[in-house]
Short mmCIF file of C-alpha atoms and ligand atoms in Angstrom, two decimals:
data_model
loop_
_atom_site.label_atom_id
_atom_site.label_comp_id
_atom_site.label_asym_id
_atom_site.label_seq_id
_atom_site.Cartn_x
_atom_site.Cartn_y
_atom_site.Cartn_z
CA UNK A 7 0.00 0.00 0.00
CA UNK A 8 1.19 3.89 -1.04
CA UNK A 9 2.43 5.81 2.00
CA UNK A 10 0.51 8.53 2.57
CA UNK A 11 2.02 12.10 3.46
CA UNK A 12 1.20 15.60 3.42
CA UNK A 13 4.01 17.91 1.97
CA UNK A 14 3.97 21.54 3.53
CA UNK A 15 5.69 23.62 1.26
CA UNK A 16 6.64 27.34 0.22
CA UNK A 17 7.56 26.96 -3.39
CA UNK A 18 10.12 27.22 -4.80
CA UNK A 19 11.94 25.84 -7.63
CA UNK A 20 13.10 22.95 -4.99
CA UNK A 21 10.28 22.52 -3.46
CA UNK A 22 8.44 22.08 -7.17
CA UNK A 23 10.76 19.27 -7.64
CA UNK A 24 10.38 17.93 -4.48
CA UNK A 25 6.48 18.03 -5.04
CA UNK A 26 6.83 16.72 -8.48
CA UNK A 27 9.09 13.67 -7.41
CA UNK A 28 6.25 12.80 -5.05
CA UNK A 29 3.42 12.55 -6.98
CA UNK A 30 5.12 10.86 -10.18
CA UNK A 31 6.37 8.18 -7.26
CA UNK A 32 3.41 5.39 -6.72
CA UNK A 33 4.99 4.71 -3.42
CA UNK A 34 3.46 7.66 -2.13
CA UNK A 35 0.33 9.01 -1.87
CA UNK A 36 -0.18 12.62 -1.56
CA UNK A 37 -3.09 13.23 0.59
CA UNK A 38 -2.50 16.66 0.45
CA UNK A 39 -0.22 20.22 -0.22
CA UNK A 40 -0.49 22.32 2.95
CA UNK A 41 1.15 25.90 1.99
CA UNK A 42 3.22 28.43 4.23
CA UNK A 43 5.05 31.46 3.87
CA UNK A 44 8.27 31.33 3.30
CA UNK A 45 10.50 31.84 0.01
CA UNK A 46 7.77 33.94 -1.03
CA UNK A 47 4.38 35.17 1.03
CA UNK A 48 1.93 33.24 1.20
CA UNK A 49 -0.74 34.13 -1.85
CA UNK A 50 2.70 33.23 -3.84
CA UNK A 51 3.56 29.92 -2.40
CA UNK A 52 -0.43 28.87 -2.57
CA UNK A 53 -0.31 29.58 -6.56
CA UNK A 54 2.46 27.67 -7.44
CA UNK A 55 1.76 24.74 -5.40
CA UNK A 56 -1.28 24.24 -7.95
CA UNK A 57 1.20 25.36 -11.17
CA UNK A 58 3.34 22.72 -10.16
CA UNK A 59 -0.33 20.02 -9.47
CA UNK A 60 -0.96 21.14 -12.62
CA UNK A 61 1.88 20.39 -14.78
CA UNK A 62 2.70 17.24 -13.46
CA UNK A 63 -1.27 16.69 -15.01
CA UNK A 64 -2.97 16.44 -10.95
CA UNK A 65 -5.52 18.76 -10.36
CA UNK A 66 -7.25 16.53 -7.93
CA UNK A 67 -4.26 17.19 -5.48
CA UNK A 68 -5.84 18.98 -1.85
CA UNK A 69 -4.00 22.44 -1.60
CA UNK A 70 -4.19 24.32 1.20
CA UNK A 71 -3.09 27.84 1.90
CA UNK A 72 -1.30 27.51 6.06
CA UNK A 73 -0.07 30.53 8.13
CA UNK A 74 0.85 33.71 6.13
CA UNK A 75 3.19 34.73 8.73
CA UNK A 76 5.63 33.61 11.46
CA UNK A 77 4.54 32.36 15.25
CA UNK A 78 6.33 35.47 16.71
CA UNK A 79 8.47 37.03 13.98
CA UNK A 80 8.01 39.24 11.01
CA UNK A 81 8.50 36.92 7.71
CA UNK A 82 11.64 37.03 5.98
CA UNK A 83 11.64 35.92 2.50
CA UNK A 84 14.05 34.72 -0.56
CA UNK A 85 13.46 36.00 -3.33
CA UNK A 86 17.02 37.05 -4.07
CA UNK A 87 16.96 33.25 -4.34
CA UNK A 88 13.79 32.27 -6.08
CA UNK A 89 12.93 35.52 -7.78
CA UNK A 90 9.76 37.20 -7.85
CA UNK A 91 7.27 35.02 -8.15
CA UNK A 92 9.55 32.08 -6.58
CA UNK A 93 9.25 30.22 -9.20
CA UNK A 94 11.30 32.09 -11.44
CA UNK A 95 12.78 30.33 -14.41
CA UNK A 96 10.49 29.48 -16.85
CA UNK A 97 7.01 31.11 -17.57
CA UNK A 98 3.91 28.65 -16.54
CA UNK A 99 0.22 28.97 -16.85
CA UNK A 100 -1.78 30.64 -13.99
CA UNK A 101 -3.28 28.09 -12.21
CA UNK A 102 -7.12 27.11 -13.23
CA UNK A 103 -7.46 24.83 -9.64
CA UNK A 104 -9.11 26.35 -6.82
CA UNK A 105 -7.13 26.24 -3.79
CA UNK A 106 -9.11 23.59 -1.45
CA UNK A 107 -10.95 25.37 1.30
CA UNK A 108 -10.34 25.99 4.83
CA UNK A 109 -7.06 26.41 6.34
CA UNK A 110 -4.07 24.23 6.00
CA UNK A 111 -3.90 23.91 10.38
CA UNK A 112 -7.49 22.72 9.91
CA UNK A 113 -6.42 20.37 7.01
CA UNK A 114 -3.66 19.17 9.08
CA UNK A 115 -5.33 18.14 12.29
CA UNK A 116 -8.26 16.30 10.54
CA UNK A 117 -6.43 14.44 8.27
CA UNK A 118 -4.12 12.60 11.00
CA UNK A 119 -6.96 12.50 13.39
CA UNK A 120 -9.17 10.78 10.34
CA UNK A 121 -6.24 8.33 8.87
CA UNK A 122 -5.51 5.07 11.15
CA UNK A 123 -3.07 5.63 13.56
CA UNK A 124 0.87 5.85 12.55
CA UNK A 125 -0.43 5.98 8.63
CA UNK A 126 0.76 9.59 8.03
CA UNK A 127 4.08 11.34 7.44
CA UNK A 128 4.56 14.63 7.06
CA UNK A 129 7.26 16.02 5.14
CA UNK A 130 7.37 19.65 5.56
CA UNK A 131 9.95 21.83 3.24
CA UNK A 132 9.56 25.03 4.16
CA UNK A 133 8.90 27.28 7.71
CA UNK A 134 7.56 25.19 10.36
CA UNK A 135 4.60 27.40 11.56
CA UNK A 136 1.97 25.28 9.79
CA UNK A 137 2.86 22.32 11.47
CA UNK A 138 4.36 23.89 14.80
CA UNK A 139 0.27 25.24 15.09
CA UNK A 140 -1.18 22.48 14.26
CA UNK A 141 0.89 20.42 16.89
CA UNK A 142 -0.11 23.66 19.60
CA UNK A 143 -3.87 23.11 19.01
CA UNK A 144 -4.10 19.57 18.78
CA UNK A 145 -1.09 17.78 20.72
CA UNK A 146 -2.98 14.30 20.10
CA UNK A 147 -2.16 14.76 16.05
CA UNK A 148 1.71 14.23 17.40
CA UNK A 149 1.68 10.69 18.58
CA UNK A 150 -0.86 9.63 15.49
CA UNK A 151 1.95 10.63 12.97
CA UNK A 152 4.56 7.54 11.08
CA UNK A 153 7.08 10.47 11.30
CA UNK A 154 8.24 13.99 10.14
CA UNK A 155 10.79 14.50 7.58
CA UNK A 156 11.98 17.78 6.62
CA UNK A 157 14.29 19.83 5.28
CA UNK A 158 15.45 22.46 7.60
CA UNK A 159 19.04 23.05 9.53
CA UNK A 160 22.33 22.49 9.37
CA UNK A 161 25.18 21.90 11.43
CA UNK A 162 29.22 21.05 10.31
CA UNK A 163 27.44 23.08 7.03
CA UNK A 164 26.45 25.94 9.60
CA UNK A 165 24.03 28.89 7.79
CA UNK A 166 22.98 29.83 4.08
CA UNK A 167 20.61 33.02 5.57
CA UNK A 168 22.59 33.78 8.15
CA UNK A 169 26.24 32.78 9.08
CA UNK A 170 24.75 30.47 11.58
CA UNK A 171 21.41 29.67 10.44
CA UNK A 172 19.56 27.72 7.85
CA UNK A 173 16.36 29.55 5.98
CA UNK A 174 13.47 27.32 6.72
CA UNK A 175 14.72 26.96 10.77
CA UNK A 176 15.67 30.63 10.60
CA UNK A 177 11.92 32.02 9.58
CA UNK A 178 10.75 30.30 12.29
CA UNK A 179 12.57 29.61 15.13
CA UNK A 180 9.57 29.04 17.92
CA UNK A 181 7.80 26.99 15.44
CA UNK A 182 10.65 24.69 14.99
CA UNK A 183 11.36 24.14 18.30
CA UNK A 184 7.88 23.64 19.14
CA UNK A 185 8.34 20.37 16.70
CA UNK A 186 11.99 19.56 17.83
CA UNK A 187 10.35 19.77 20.76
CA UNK A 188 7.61 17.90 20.31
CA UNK A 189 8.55 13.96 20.77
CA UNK A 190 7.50 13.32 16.87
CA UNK A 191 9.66 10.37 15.31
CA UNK A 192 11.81 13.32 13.21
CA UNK A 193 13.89 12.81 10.12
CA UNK A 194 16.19 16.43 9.62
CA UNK A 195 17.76 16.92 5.69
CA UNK A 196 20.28 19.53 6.48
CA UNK A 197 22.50 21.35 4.15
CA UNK A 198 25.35 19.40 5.00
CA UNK A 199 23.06 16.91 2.94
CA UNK A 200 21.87 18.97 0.45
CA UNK A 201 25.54 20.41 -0.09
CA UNK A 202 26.68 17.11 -0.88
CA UNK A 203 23.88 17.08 -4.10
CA UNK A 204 24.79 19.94 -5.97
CA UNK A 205 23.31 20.05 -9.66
CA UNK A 206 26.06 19.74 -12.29
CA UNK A 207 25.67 20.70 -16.23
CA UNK A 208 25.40 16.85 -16.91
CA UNK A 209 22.36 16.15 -14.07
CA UNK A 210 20.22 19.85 -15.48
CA UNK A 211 20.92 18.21 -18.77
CA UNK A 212 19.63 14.80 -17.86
CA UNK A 213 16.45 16.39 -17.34
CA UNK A 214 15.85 18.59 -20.05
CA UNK A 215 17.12 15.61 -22.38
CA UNK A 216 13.60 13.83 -21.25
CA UNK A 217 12.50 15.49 -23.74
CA UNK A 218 9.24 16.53 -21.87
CA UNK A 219 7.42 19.47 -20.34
CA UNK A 220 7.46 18.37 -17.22
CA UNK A 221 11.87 17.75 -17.59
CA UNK A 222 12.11 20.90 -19.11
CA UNK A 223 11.03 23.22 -16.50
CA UNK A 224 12.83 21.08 -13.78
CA UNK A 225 15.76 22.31 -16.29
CA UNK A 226 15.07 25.82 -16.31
CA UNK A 227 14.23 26.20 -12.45
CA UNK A 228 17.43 24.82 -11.85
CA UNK A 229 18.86 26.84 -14.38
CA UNK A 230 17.44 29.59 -12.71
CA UNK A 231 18.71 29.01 -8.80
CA UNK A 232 21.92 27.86 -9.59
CA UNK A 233 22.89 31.19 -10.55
CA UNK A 234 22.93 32.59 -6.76
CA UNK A 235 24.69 29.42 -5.24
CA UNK A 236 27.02 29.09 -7.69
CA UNK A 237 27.73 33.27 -7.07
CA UNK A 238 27.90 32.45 -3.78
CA UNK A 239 29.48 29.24 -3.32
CA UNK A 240 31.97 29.22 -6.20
CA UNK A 241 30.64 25.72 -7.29
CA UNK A 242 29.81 24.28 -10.12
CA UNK A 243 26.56 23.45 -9.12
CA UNK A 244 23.70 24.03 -6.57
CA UNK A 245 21.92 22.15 -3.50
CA UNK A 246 18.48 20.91 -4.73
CA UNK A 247 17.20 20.55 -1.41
CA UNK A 248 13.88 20.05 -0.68
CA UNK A 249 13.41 16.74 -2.94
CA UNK A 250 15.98 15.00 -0.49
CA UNK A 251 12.96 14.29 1.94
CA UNK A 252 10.69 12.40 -0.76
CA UNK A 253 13.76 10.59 -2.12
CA UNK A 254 14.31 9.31 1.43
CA UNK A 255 11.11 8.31 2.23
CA UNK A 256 11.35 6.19 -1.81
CA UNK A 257 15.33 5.01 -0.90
CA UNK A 258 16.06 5.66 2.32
CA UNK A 259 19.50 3.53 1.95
CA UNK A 260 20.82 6.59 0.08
CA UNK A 261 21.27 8.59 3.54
CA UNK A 262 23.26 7.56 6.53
CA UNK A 263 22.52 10.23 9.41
CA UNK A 264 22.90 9.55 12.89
CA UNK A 265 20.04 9.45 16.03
CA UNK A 266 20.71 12.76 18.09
CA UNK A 267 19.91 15.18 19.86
CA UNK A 268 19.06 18.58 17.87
CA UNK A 269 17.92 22.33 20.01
CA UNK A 270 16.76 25.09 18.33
CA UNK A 271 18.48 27.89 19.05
CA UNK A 272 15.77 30.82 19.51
CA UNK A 273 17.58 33.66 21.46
CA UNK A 274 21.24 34.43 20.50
CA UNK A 275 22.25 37.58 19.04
CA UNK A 276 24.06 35.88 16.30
CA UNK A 277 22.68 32.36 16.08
CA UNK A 278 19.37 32.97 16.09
CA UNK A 279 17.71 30.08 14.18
CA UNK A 280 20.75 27.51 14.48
CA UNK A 281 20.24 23.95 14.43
CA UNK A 282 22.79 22.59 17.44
CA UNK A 283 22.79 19.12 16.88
CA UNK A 284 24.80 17.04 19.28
CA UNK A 285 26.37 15.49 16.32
CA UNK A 286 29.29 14.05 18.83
CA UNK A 287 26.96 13.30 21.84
CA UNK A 288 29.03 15.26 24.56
CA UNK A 289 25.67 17.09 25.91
CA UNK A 290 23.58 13.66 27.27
CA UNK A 291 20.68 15.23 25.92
CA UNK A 292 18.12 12.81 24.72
CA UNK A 293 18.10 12.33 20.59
CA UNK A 294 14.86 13.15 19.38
CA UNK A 295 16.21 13.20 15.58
CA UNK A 296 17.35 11.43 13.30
CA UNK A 297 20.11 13.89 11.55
CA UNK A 298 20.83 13.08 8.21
CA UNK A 299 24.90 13.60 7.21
CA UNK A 300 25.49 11.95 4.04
CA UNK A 301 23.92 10.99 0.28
CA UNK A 302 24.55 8.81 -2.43
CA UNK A 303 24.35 11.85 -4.97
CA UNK A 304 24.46 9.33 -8.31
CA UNK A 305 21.58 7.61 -6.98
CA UNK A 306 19.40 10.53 -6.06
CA UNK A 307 20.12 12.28 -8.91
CA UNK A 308 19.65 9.18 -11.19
CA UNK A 309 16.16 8.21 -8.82
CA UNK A 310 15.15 12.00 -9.25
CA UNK A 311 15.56 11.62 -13.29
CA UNK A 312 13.75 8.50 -13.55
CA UNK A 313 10.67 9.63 -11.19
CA UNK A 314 10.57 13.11 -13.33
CA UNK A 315 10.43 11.19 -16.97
CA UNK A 316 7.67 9.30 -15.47
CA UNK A 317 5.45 12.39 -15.58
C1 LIG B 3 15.49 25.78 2.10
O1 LIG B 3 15.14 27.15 1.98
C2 LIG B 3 14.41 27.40 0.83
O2 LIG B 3 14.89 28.51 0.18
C3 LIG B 3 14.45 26.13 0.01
O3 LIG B 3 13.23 25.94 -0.67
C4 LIG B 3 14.70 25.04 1.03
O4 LIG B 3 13.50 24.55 1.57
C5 LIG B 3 17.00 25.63 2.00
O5 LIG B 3 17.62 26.36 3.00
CA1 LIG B 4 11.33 25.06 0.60
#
């Protein structure tokens, strides 16, 4: 039987991957696309979650539109990343799809409650506030949930908004350690994962060379966001982060990580937003992730390429 999961997502090119790689995957089945603010504001991230439904051909997908803002905190954004829209890169269709209505909290909590216990996994890719509200209004969802994988942190790879601090942890620091601290079976993609995947000429070519619509604008996205890493890096390539979740939840034996403890750091001057995982286990604190540290990049990429021809 498909594993069912909700993606919550504030697309972004990588989180359009990671959205297409899920529903071209039968493993999975997408119950539904919760949205947040995050690379872009909210009314953004809602639109292209149905662009991306709809060129991968699904317009019976669920999307929600979440919180438009932070817990506590004014939103930062990344569109010096993602451009303008966030999906910058190619030039798609507005979206015919109505969003589903209600809110994405609402969405959340009566999903899990409704689905048999320890069916549903949750693999959020942007901002935690979504799911960090959902888990404040109805603590019973937590212990109903298979697990939570997400994207978010870093550690030996330390920041990419700040010096310290990695974007989706970063937006919303109380929110994430609400869910860090919530007891949730947690698996953490950080970017000293994502850094390890970076898109070369040959893997953007791979897709465009499917020869499809759907291959193409995987192509130009990546295109697109390279640019800044690449600036900013002096690589040859970019992270394409957020479709490391799905592609662990399809192959898991392409990550090695290790069971740890992980505190969100919501108070210092400078590390506001850090991930401080006790990647060497001198604190005694009690793990309550698993933190991902390494990828077979040949097979993701080569999984990724297969899963997007499919669509
Ligand atoms: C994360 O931040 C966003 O810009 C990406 O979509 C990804 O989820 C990487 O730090
Ligand atoms: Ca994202």
């Amino acid at each position: 039987m498909a594993r069912k999961i909700i993606i919550d997502t504030d697309p972004g090119q990588d989180d359009a991957v990671a959205i297409l790689l899920a529903l071209a995957s039968p493993e999975l089945d997408v119950l539904g696309i919760t949205c947040v603010a995050g690379n872009v504001p909210l009314p953004l991230t809602a639109r292209n979650a149905r662009i991306i439904c709809e060129l991968a051909g699904r317009r019976d997908v669920a999307v929600l539109a979440g919180c438009e803002r932070p817990l506590v905190r004014p939103l930062v954004t990344a569109e010096h990343v993602h451009g303008k829209t966030g999906l910058d890169g190619i030039a798609l269709p507005d979206p015919v799809m109505a969003l589903t209505p209600g809110h994405a909290v609402d969405f959340l909590i009566e999903t899990i409650r409704r689905e048999p216990e320890g069916s549903v996994t949750l693999c959020p890719i942007g901002p935690l506030t979504n799911i960090a509200t959902a888990f404040r209004q109805a603590p019973d969802i937590v212990g109903r949930l298979a697990e939570v994988v997400l994207m978010g942190g870093a550690y030996f790879a330390v920041g990419n908004i700040t010096p310290a601090a990695e974007f989706n942890i970063y937006v919303d620091p109380e929110a994430a350690d609400i869910v860090f601290g919530s007891g949730v079976p947690l698996v953490v993609m950080p970017l000293d994962v994502t850094h390890k995947a970076l898109t070369t000429r040959a893997r953007v070519e791979a897709f465009r060379a499917l020869g499809t619509r759907v291959g193409h604008a995987v192509a130009s996205w990546t295109d697109f966001f390279e640019r800044f890493d690449m600036a900013k890096y002096g690589s040859d390539g970019a992270p394409l982060h957020d479709p490391c979740t799905i592609a662990y939840l399809l192959k898991p034996e392409l990550f090695s990580g290790r069971h740890i403890n992980v505190a969100i750091e919501t108070k210092g001057a400078f590390t506001l937003g850090m991930t401080v995982a006790d990647w060497w286990r001198v604190t005694g604190r009690t793990a309550n992730a698993m933190f991902i540290g390494d990828i077979d990049a040949e097979g993701f990429y080569a999984l990724l390429t297969e899963r997007i021809g499919r669509l």
